[in-house]
Coordinates of C-alpha atoms and ligand atoms in Angstrom, one line a residue:
M4 CA 9.0 -16.3 -1.4
I5 CA 8.6 -12.6 -2.0
G6 CA 9.5 -11.3 -5.4
R7 CA 9.9 -7.7 -6.7
L8 CA 9.1 -4.6 -4.8
N9 CA 5.7 -3.6 -6.3
H10 CA 5.4 -0.2 -4.6
V11 CA 6.1 2.0 -1.6
A12 CA 3.0 3.8 -0.3
I13 CA 3.4 7.2 1.2
A14 CA 0.5 8.8 3.1
V15 CA -0.1 12.5 2.5
S16 CA -2.7 14.9 3.9
D17 CA -2.7 16.9 0.7
L18 CA -2.6 14.9 -2.5
K19 CA -2.2 18.0 -4.7
A20 CA 0.9 19.0 -2.8
G21 CA 2.2 15.5 -3.1
I22 CA 1.7 15.5 -6.9
A23 CA 3.4 18.9 -7.1
T24 CA 6.4 17.4 -5.2
Y25 CA 6.7 14.3 -7.3
A26 CA 5.7 15.6 -10.8
G27 CA 7.1 19.1 -10.3
V28 CA 10.1 19.1 -8.0
L29 CA 11.2 15.5 -8.7
G30 CA 10.2 15.4 -12.3
A31 CA 8.4 12.0 -12.1
K32 CA 5.5 10.7 -14.2
V33 CA 2.4 10.7 -12.0
S34 CA -1.0 9.2 -12.9
E35 CA -4.4 10.8 -12.6
P36 CA -5.9 10.6 -9.1
Q37 CA -8.1 7.5 -8.5
E38 CA -10.7 7.1 -5.7
E39 CA -10.8 3.9 -3.8
P40 CA -13.7 4.3 -1.5
D41 CA -13.4 0.7 -0.3
H42 CA -9.9 1.4 1.0
G43 CA -10.8 5.0 2.2
V44 CA -8.1 6.6 0.0
R45 CA -7.5 8.6 -3.1
V46 CA -4.4 7.6 -4.8
V47 CA -1.9 8.5 -7.5
F48 CA 0.8 6.2 -8.9
V49 CA 4.3 7.7 -9.4
E50 CA 5.8 5.5 -12.2
L51 CA 9.5 5.0 -11.7
P52 CA 11.7 2.8 -14.0
N53 CA 12.0 0.0 -11.4
T54 CA 8.9 0.4 -9.1
K55 CA 6.1 2.6 -8.2
I56 CA 5.4 5.1 -5.4
E57 CA 1.8 5.4 -4.3
L58 CA 0.7 8.7 -2.7
L59 CA -2.4 8.0 -0.5
E60 CA -4.7 10.7 0.7
P61 CA -7.5 9.8 3.2
I62 CA -11.1 10.0 2.1
G63 CA -14.2 9.5 4.2
E64 CA -14.5 9.4 8.0
N65 CA -13.0 6.0 8.7
S66 CA -10.0 6.1 6.4
P67 CA -7.3 3.7 7.7
I68 CA -4.6 6.3 7.0
A69 CA -6.3 9.1 8.9
K70 CA -4.8 7.9 12.2
F71 CA -1.4 7.5 10.6
L72 CA -1.5 11.1 9.5
E73 CA -2.5 12.3 12.9
K74 CA 0.8 10.8 14.2
N75 CA 2.7 11.9 11.1
P76 CA 1.2 15.2 10.1
S77 CA 3.8 15.9 7.4
G78 CA 3.1 12.4 5.8
G79 CA 5.3 9.4 5.8
I80 CA 6.0 5.9 4.5
H81 CA 2.8 3.9 5.2
H82 CA 3.6 0.5 3.7
V83 CA 5.7 -1.5 1.3
C84 CA 4.3 -4.0 -1.1
Y85 CA 6.1 -7.1 -2.4
E86 CA 4.9 -9.4 -5.2
V87 CA 4.1 -13.1 -4.7
E88 CA 3.1 -15.7 -7.2
D89 CA 0.4 -17.3 -5.1
I90 CA -1.2 -15.2 -2.4
L91 CA -3.0 -18.1 -0.6
A92 CA 0.1 -20.2 -0.4
A93 CA 2.1 -17.2 0.9
R94 CA -0.6 -16.4 3.5
D95 CA -0.8 -20.0 4.7
K96 CA 3.0 -20.2 5.0
L97 CA 3.2 -16.9 6.9
K98 CA 0.4 -17.9 9.2
A99 CA 2.2 -21.2 9.9
E100 CA 5.3 -19.1 10.8
G101 CA 3.1 -17.2 13.3
A102 CA 2.7 -14.0 11.3
R103 CA -0.5 -12.0 11.7
V104 CA -2.6 -11.3 8.6
L105 CA -4.8 -8.2 9.1
G106 CA -8.5 -8.2 8.7
D107 CA -10.3 -11.4 8.2
G108 CA -7.2 -13.0 6.5
E109 CA -8.9 -13.3 3.1
P110 CA -7.2 -11.5 0.1
K111 CA -8.9 -8.3 -1.0
I112 CA -8.7 -6.7 -4.4
G113 CA -6.1 -4.0 -4.2
A114 CA -5.4 -0.8 -6.1
H115 CA -4.2 -2.6 -9.2
G116 CA -7.1 -5.1 -9.4
K117 CA -5.0 -7.9 -8.0
P118 CA -5.5 -9.8 -4.7
V119 CA -3.7 -8.4 -1.7
I120 CA -3.2 -9.1 2.0
F121 CA -1.7 -6.9 4.7
L122 CA 0.7 -8.2 7.4
H123 CA 1.0 -6.8 10.9
P124 CA 3.8 -4.3 11.2
K125 CA 5.0 -5.8 14.5
D126 CA 5.8 -9.1 12.7
F127 CA 7.8 -7.3 9.9
C128 CA 10.4 -4.9 11.3
G129 CA 7.8 -2.3 12.3
T130 CA 6.6 -1.9 8.7
L131 CA 3.1 -2.5 7.5
T132 CA 3.7 -5.0 4.7
E133 CA 1.4 -5.7 1.7
L134 CA 1.7 -8.8 -0.5
E135 CA 0.2 -8.7 -4.0
Q136 CA -0.4 -11.6 -6.2
I137 CA 1.0 -11.0 -9.7
Ligands
LIG20 CO1 -0.3 -0.7 -1.4

């Protein structure tokens, strides 16, 4: 059902330092920062030949990644995102298998303007898992 790896998201407490690491030390192509107030994050996309890395920095008081950074002060892998062709069909299949979809279970528009859902880490090998319709 799942297709390509769309991105790996890494939470950072300091986006500028993260950009310096990826653009400077690692020599990758990094986008301009983009604010996503609905998701409580500021994000840059690291463009790799075969996938993307997203660096997420919390914004606002209730950012969903603030707690993650409290537990992982030096940052860390926050989630992985796989592509699916039909997000509603994928969601319904996973729910039928007993997997938990986070939030109200309805797809939201994600960082790339496409519908996404998030799946409970406990059902997916301890990893917060995003599905994005391509
Ligand atoms: Co993501």
